[in-house]
Amino acid sequence: MKKVLVTGGTGFLGQKLALKLHSLGQDVTVLGRNLIIGDRLQQLGLKFLPVDITNFDKILSAISEQEDVFHCAALSSPWGREKDFYLTNVIGTRNIIQSCLTHQIRRLIYVSTSAVYFDLSHRFNIKETDNLAAYPIHPYIKTKQLAEQEINRGFQQGLPVISIRPRGIFGPGDRVIFPRLLKVSETTGIPLINGGKAIIDMTYIDNVVDGLLLCQTAPDQVLGEYFNISNGEPTELFDLLQRLSKKLNISLNFKPLSYPIAYTLSTAMEWIYKYLLTDQEPPLTRYTLGLLAFSQTLDITSARIKLGYEPRISMEQGLDEFVRCGRF
């Protein structure tokens, strides 16, 4: 029985991955901070350690007897302090890498993000070899780029690692993408820039898990590489939200805005919430605005050819499942 460890195992992606690995007969240890979910996973037969990845000694101990490590943990949020992003995404990843090198694990599978490409411009069919954003507009983007640099250094030191860059993960249990937009619809209205014509690439959660499992069994020739992961079904934002609203049988509230006006508003909101309402998150940030205003699609050819990846659940099926489960 293969012994595997999943960081961020009480989060959206990590939890789904851990349960899948367990169902395949692997001996799964989950690291995470959500004690309620951790206890639930233990009841299902998984091991749970309430370990923070920023604690090197505990990470070193947790990885000591593992064969494979899936590093899913990250601070991913449209709002937060840069030092918190750095501590989790950079220092945490460095701790994982050093522990994997020390214990000579068989393989590390790292979850990066397609946000590393995001630069407030329209970008289509992005390949893994294309330039990353030269001037990251958000601490999440900046620290995930730095984390990739840590991964690259680890690989040069002999770390057997494969990384994925998934785009817009959604599905039952998601608390980030559609739930946030639905909440904004109920309050200020969803900002609709240029009629919502931005082309959105997303990935259903089960397809991301499939991609991670393929990384676990991929040949050693692809070690050190990054793979874009998406559903391969780019869709206009407005069309996607209309399809969702129809399935939910609700009317969404949109707020048509020009990008310059929306950018000014989001900049002002960030200032107010940073200096006056410090314990709250702005209803709109420049990063979130950019995701709604600019197209970004991924070329997943490399994952298809080298990993054998093929999106198993379509966008239509994924939306149906999200609505059916109703956890939003």
Short mmCIF file of C-alpha atoms in Angstrom, two decimals:
data_model
loop_
_atom_site.label_atom_id
_atom_site.label_comp_id
_atom_site.label_asym_id
_atom_site.label_seq_id
_atom_site.Cartn_x
_atom_site.Cartn_y
_atom_site.Cartn_z
CA MET A 1 0.00 0.00 0.00
CA LYS A 2 1.52 3.29 -1.13
CA LYS A 3 1.93 5.90 1.62
CA VAL A 4 0.99 9.39 0.47
CA LEU A 5 0.65 12.74 2.16
CA VAL A 6 -1.66 15.57 1.06
CA THR A 7 -1.02 19.12 2.29
CA GLY A 8 -4.05 21.38 2.40
CA GLY A 9 -6.05 18.19 2.79
CA THR A 10 -8.96 19.89 4.54
CA GLY A 11 -9.33 22.41 1.71
CA PHE A 12 -11.48 22.21 -1.40
CA LEU A 13 -9.02 20.45 -3.71
CA GLY A 14 -6.92 18.64 -1.09
CA GLN A 15 -9.93 17.02 0.55
CA LYS A 16 -11.31 15.77 -2.78
CA LEU A 17 -7.88 14.41 -3.77
CA ALA A 18 -7.31 12.72 -0.40
CA LEU A 19 -10.65 10.91 -0.57
CA LYS A 20 -9.92 9.75 -4.11
CA LEU A 21 -6.48 8.43 -3.15
CA HIS A 22 -8.05 6.61 -0.18
CA SER A 23 -10.67 5.03 -2.45
CA LEU A 24 -7.83 3.74 -4.63
CA GLY A 25 -6.37 1.89 -1.67
CA GLN A 26 -3.52 4.24 -0.84
CA ASP A 27 -2.50 4.97 2.76
CA VAL A 28 -3.35 8.67 3.02
CA THR A 29 -2.18 11.19 5.60
CA VAL A 30 -3.81 14.60 5.46
CA LEU A 31 -2.30 17.83 6.73
CA GLY A 32 -4.66 20.72 7.38
CA ARG A 33 -5.98 23.28 9.83
CA ASN A 34 -9.72 22.54 9.77
CA LEU A 35 -10.20 20.23 12.75
CA ILE A 36 -13.85 19.47 11.95
CA ILE A 37 -13.06 18.27 8.42
CA GLY A 38 -9.94 16.51 9.71
CA ASP A 39 -12.00 14.55 12.22
CA ARG A 40 -14.49 13.64 9.49
CA LEU A 41 -11.66 12.34 7.29
CA GLN A 42 -10.30 10.26 10.17
CA GLN A 43 -13.71 8.68 10.62
CA LEU A 44 -13.53 7.65 6.96
CA GLY A 45 -10.20 5.91 7.52
CA LEU A 46 -7.67 8.58 6.57
CA LYS A 47 -4.98 9.90 8.91
CA PHE A 48 -5.13 13.54 9.93
CA LEU A 49 -2.39 15.76 11.32
CA PRO A 50 -3.29 19.36 12.31
CA VAL A 51 0.03 20.66 11.01
CA ASP A 52 0.77 24.10 9.58
CA ILE A 53 3.16 23.90 6.61
CA THR A 54 5.04 26.94 7.92
CA ASN A 55 6.33 24.79 10.81
CA PHE A 56 9.43 23.13 9.36
CA ASP A 57 10.05 20.63 12.18
CA LYS A 58 6.51 19.28 12.05
CA ILE A 59 6.58 19.07 8.25
CA LEU A 60 9.90 17.22 8.37
CA SER A 61 8.40 14.72 10.79
CA ALA A 62 5.14 14.30 8.85
CA ILE A 63 6.94 13.49 5.59
CA SER A 64 9.45 11.09 7.15
CA GLU A 65 7.71 7.84 6.13
CA GLN A 66 5.89 8.97 2.99
CA GLU A 67 6.47 7.85 -0.59
CA ASP A 68 4.56 10.54 -2.49
CA VAL A 69 3.58 14.05 -1.42
CA PHE A 70 0.82 16.14 -2.98
CA HIS A 71 1.34 19.79 -2.06
CA CYS A 72 -2.10 21.42 -2.39
CA ALA A 73 -1.88 23.87 0.53
CA ALA A 74 -1.82 27.56 -0.34
CA LEU A 75 -3.20 30.89 0.73
CA SER A 76 -5.50 31.82 -2.15
CA SER A 77 -7.69 34.85 -1.62
CA PRO A 78 -8.52 38.10 -3.43
CA TRP A 79 -7.58 39.95 -0.23
CA GLY A 80 -5.00 39.60 2.50
CA ARG A 81 -1.63 40.71 3.86
CA GLU A 82 1.40 40.11 1.66
CA LYS A 83 3.41 38.64 4.54
CA ASP A 84 0.70 36.00 5.08
CA PHE A 85 0.79 35.02 1.40
CA TYR A 86 4.58 34.83 1.54
CA LEU A 87 4.68 32.76 4.70
CA THR A 88 2.26 30.12 3.42
CA ASN A 89 3.00 30.03 -0.30
CA VAL A 90 6.78 30.52 -0.28
CA ILE A 91 8.10 29.48 3.12
CA GLY A 92 5.57 26.65 3.36
CA THR A 93 6.56 25.32 -0.06
CA ARG A 94 10.25 25.63 0.83
CA ASN A 95 9.60 23.55 3.95
CA ILE A 96 7.88 20.87 1.89
CA ILE A 97 10.73 20.78 -0.63
CA GLN A 98 13.48 20.53 1.97
CA SER A 99 11.62 17.79 3.83
CA CYS A 100 11.06 15.83 0.62
CA LEU A 101 14.76 16.11 -0.26
CA THR A 102 15.81 15.09 3.24
CA HIS A 103 13.62 11.98 3.24
CA GLN A 104 14.19 11.20 -0.45
CA ILE A 105 10.51 10.82 -1.25
CA ARG A 106 9.62 9.11 -4.52
CA ARG A 107 7.69 12.06 -5.99
CA LEU A 108 6.33 15.49 -5.10
CA ILE A 109 3.29 16.70 -7.03
CA TYR A 110 2.89 20.45 -6.66
CA VAL A 111 -0.27 22.47 -7.28
CA SER A 112 0.64 25.87 -8.70
CA THR A 113 -1.88 28.10 -10.48
CA SER A 114 -2.63 29.63 -13.87
CA ALA A 115 -2.66 32.98 -12.05
CA VAL A 116 1.12 33.09 -12.55
CA TYR A 117 0.36 34.15 -16.16
CA PHE A 118 -2.14 36.87 -15.23
CA ASP A 119 -1.06 40.40 -16.15
CA LEU A 120 -4.21 42.47 -16.79
CA SER A 121 -4.24 41.70 -20.51
CA HIS A 122 -6.11 39.31 -22.78
CA ARG A 123 -4.09 36.11 -23.22
CA PHE A 124 -5.24 33.14 -25.26
CA ASN A 125 -4.00 29.54 -25.57
CA ILE A 126 -1.19 30.11 -23.06
CA LYS A 127 1.49 27.44 -23.17
CA GLU A 128 3.55 26.40 -20.16
CA THR A 129 6.63 27.88 -21.81
CA ASP A 130 5.03 31.32 -22.30
CA ASN A 131 6.11 34.23 -20.13
CA LEU A 132 4.75 34.54 -16.63
CA ALA A 133 3.35 37.90 -15.50
CA ALA A 134 6.30 40.31 -15.35
CA TYR A 135 4.64 42.60 -12.81
CA PRO A 136 2.35 40.56 -10.53
CA ILE A 137 -0.62 42.69 -9.47
CA HIS A 138 -1.49 40.65 -6.38
CA PRO A 139 0.47 38.98 -3.55
CA TYR A 140 -1.06 35.62 -4.44
CA ILE A 141 0.36 35.79 -7.97
CA LYS A 142 3.73 37.06 -6.76
CA THR A 143 4.14 34.42 -4.07
CA LYS A 144 3.02 31.55 -6.30
CA GLN A 145 5.64 32.65 -8.85
CA LEU A 146 8.23 32.66 -6.06
CA ALA A 147 7.04 29.22 -4.96
CA GLU A 148 7.62 27.94 -8.49
CA GLN A 149 11.17 29.28 -8.25
CA GLU A 150 11.57 27.23 -5.06
CA ILE A 151 10.25 24.17 -6.91
CA ASN A 152 12.70 24.74 -9.78
CA ARG A 153 15.63 25.02 -7.36
CA GLY A 154 14.49 21.85 -5.63
CA PHE A 155 14.39 20.02 -8.96
CA GLN A 156 17.93 21.16 -9.71
CA GLN A 157 18.93 19.66 -6.36
CA GLY A 158 17.44 16.30 -7.30
CA LEU A 159 13.82 16.71 -6.21
CA PRO A 160 11.53 14.41 -8.26
CA VAL A 161 8.68 16.87 -8.83
CA ILE A 162 5.86 17.46 -11.31
CA SER A 163 3.66 20.56 -11.14
CA ILE A 164 0.25 21.56 -12.46
CA ARG A 165 -1.24 24.99 -13.16
CA PRO A 166 -5.01 24.54 -12.92
CA ARG A 167 -7.39 27.28 -13.99
CA GLY A 168 -10.54 28.34 -12.09
CA ILE A 169 -11.37 25.21 -10.06
CA PHE A 170 -15.08 24.85 -9.34
CA GLY A 171 -17.54 22.24 -8.17
CA PRO A 172 -19.44 21.11 -5.06
CA GLY A 173 -17.72 22.46 -1.97
CA ASP A 174 -16.24 25.49 -3.77
CA ARG A 175 -16.47 28.63 -1.64
CA VAL A 176 -14.50 30.93 -3.91
CA ILE A 177 -15.62 31.45 -7.50
CA PHE A 178 -19.37 31.01 -8.06
CA PRO A 179 -20.37 31.52 -4.39
CA ARG A 180 -18.55 34.87 -4.29
CA LEU A 181 -20.17 35.98 -7.54
CA LEU A 182 -23.60 34.93 -6.30
CA LYS A 183 -23.04 36.92 -3.12
CA VAL A 184 -21.93 39.99 -5.08
CA SER A 185 -25.04 39.61 -7.27
CA GLU A 186 -27.19 39.90 -4.15
CA THR A 187 -25.42 43.04 -2.93
CA THR A 188 -23.71 45.44 -5.33
CA GLY A 189 -24.31 43.49 -8.53
CA ILE A 190 -21.72 41.57 -10.56
CA PRO A 191 -19.46 44.02 -12.42
CA LEU A 192 -20.01 43.45 -16.12
CA ILE A 193 -17.06 44.83 -18.05
CA ASN A 194 -17.45 45.14 -21.83
CA GLY A 195 -20.70 43.20 -21.69
CA GLY A 196 -19.06 40.21 -19.99
CA LYS A 197 -17.29 39.20 -23.19
CA ALA A 198 -14.11 38.05 -21.44
CA ILE A 199 -13.36 34.43 -22.30
CA ILE A 200 -13.16 32.32 -19.15
CA ASP A 201 -11.35 28.97 -18.85
CA MET A 202 -12.35 26.87 -15.84
CA THR A 203 -11.79 23.36 -14.50
CA TYR A 204 -14.18 21.03 -12.74
CA ILE A 205 -12.71 19.71 -9.49
CA ASP A 206 -12.75 16.04 -10.52
CA ASN A 207 -10.74 16.84 -13.63
CA VAL A 208 -8.03 18.49 -11.51
CA VAL A 209 -7.91 15.40 -9.30
CA ASP A 210 -7.53 13.27 -12.44
CA GLY A 211 -4.61 15.45 -13.51
CA LEU A 212 -2.92 15.03 -10.13
CA LEU A 213 -3.31 11.26 -10.22
CA LEU A 214 -1.76 11.20 -13.69
CA CYS A 215 1.20 13.16 -12.30
CA GLN A 216 1.67 10.46 -9.66
CA THR A 217 2.03 7.74 -12.30
CA ALA A 218 3.67 9.77 -15.10
CA PRO A 219 7.06 8.62 -16.43
CA ASP A 220 10.21 10.14 -14.94
CA GLN A 221 10.91 11.89 -18.27
CA VAL A 222 8.39 14.61 -17.31
CA LEU A 223 9.90 15.36 -13.90
CA GLY A 224 10.55 19.08 -13.48
CA GLU A 225 7.76 20.06 -15.91
CA TYR A 226 4.62 22.15 -15.42
CA PHE A 227 1.27 21.25 -16.93
CA ASN A 228 -1.70 23.50 -17.65
CA ILE A 229 -4.98 21.95 -16.53
CA SER A 230 -8.44 23.15 -17.54
CA ASN A 231 -11.70 21.84 -18.96
CA GLY A 232 -10.61 22.95 -22.41
CA GLU A 233 -13.97 24.69 -22.93
CA PRO A 234 -13.37 28.47 -22.98
CA THR A 235 -16.65 30.35 -22.52
CA GLU A 236 -17.75 33.98 -22.44
CA LEU A 237 -18.24 35.11 -18.85
CA PHE A 238 -21.76 36.44 -19.41
CA ASP A 239 -22.85 33.25 -21.16
CA LEU A 240 -21.41 31.12 -18.35
CA LEU A 241 -23.21 33.12 -15.66
CA GLN A 242 -26.46 33.02 -17.60
CA ARG A 243 -26.23 29.23 -17.83
CA LEU A 244 -25.60 29.06 -14.10
CA SER A 245 -28.50 31.36 -13.25
CA LYS A 246 -30.84 29.28 -15.42
CA LYS A 247 -29.80 26.08 -13.64
CA LEU A 248 -30.26 27.78 -10.25
CA ASN A 249 -33.57 29.26 -11.43
CA ILE A 250 -32.58 32.73 -10.24
CA SER A 251 -31.98 36.11 -11.87
CA LEU A 252 -28.49 37.50 -11.45
CA ASN A 253 -27.98 41.19 -10.81
CA PHE A 254 -25.37 42.72 -13.13
CA LYS A 255 -23.76 46.14 -12.96
CA PRO A 256 -22.42 47.24 -16.36
CA LEU A 257 -19.26 49.28 -15.92
CA SER A 258 -16.40 50.53 -18.03
CA TYR A 259 -13.06 49.10 -17.01
CA PRO A 260 -11.49 52.48 -16.09
CA ILE A 261 -14.40 53.34 -13.77
CA ALA A 262 -14.43 49.87 -12.22
CA TYR A 263 -10.67 50.01 -11.70
CA THR A 264 -10.95 53.35 -9.94
CA LEU A 265 -13.74 52.03 -7.71
CA SER A 266 -11.84 48.87 -6.79
CA THR A 267 -8.69 50.87 -6.05
CA ALA A 268 -10.66 53.14 -3.72
CA MET A 269 -12.30 50.17 -2.02
CA GLU A 270 -8.91 48.55 -1.42
CA TRP A 271 -7.61 51.73 0.22
CA ILE A 272 -10.66 52.05 2.47
CA TYR A 273 -10.56 48.41 3.58
CA LYS A 274 -6.80 48.40 4.03
CA TYR A 275 -6.65 51.47 6.24
CA LEU A 276 -10.14 51.90 7.73
CA LEU A 277 -11.98 48.56 7.66
CA THR A 278 -8.95 46.40 8.30
CA ASP A 279 -10.82 43.31 9.48
CA GLN A 280 -13.02 43.02 6.38
CA GLU A 281 -12.62 42.15 2.70
CA PRO A 282 -13.55 44.68 -0.02
CA PRO A 283 -16.53 43.68 -2.17
CA LEU A 284 -14.35 44.25 -5.24
CA THR A 285 -10.56 44.16 -5.62
CA ARG A 286 -8.42 45.01 -8.65
CA TYR A 287 -7.43 41.36 -8.91
CA THR A 288 -11.04 40.12 -8.95
CA LEU A 289 -11.95 42.86 -11.40
CA GLY A 290 -9.13 41.79 -13.70
CA LEU A 291 -10.36 38.20 -13.67
CA LEU A 292 -13.79 39.42 -14.79
CA ALA A 293 -12.48 41.86 -17.40
CA PHE A 294 -9.68 40.00 -19.19
CA SER A 295 -9.70 36.77 -21.15
CA GLN A 296 -7.31 33.99 -20.22
CA THR A 297 -7.33 30.55 -21.80
CA LEU A 298 -4.84 27.72 -21.47
CA ASP A 299 -3.34 25.36 -24.00
CA ILE A 300 -3.61 21.90 -22.40
CA THR A 301 -1.95 20.04 -25.27
CA SER A 302 1.12 19.15 -23.21
CA ALA A 303 -0.98 17.56 -20.43
CA ARG A 304 -2.94 15.62 -23.02
CA ILE A 305 0.15 14.28 -24.78
CA LYS A 306 2.56 13.74 -21.89
CA LEU A 307 0.17 12.85 -19.07
CA GLY A 308 -2.74 11.39 -20.99
CA TYR A 309 -5.01 14.01 -19.45
CA GLU A 310 -8.51 14.41 -20.85
CA PRO A 311 -11.25 16.41 -19.10
CA ARG A 312 -13.73 13.74 -18.00
CA ILE A 313 -16.49 16.02 -16.67
CA SER A 314 -17.74 18.70 -19.08
CA MET A 315 -18.57 22.25 -18.03
CA GLU A 316 -22.28 21.47 -18.43
CA GLN A 317 -22.02 18.40 -16.22
CA GLY A 318 -19.91 20.33 -13.72
CA LEU A 319 -22.44 23.15 -13.44
CA ASP A 320 -25.23 20.60 -12.98
CA GLU A 321 -23.31 18.91 -10.18
CA PHE A 322 -22.51 22.22 -8.49
CA VAL A 323 -26.19 23.17 -8.53
CA ARG A 324 -27.39 19.70 -7.52
CA CYS A 325 -25.25 19.57 -4.40
CA GLY A 326 -26.36 23.05 -3.40
CA ARG A 327 -23.43 23.74 -1.06
CA PHE A 328 -23.01 27.42 -1.77
#
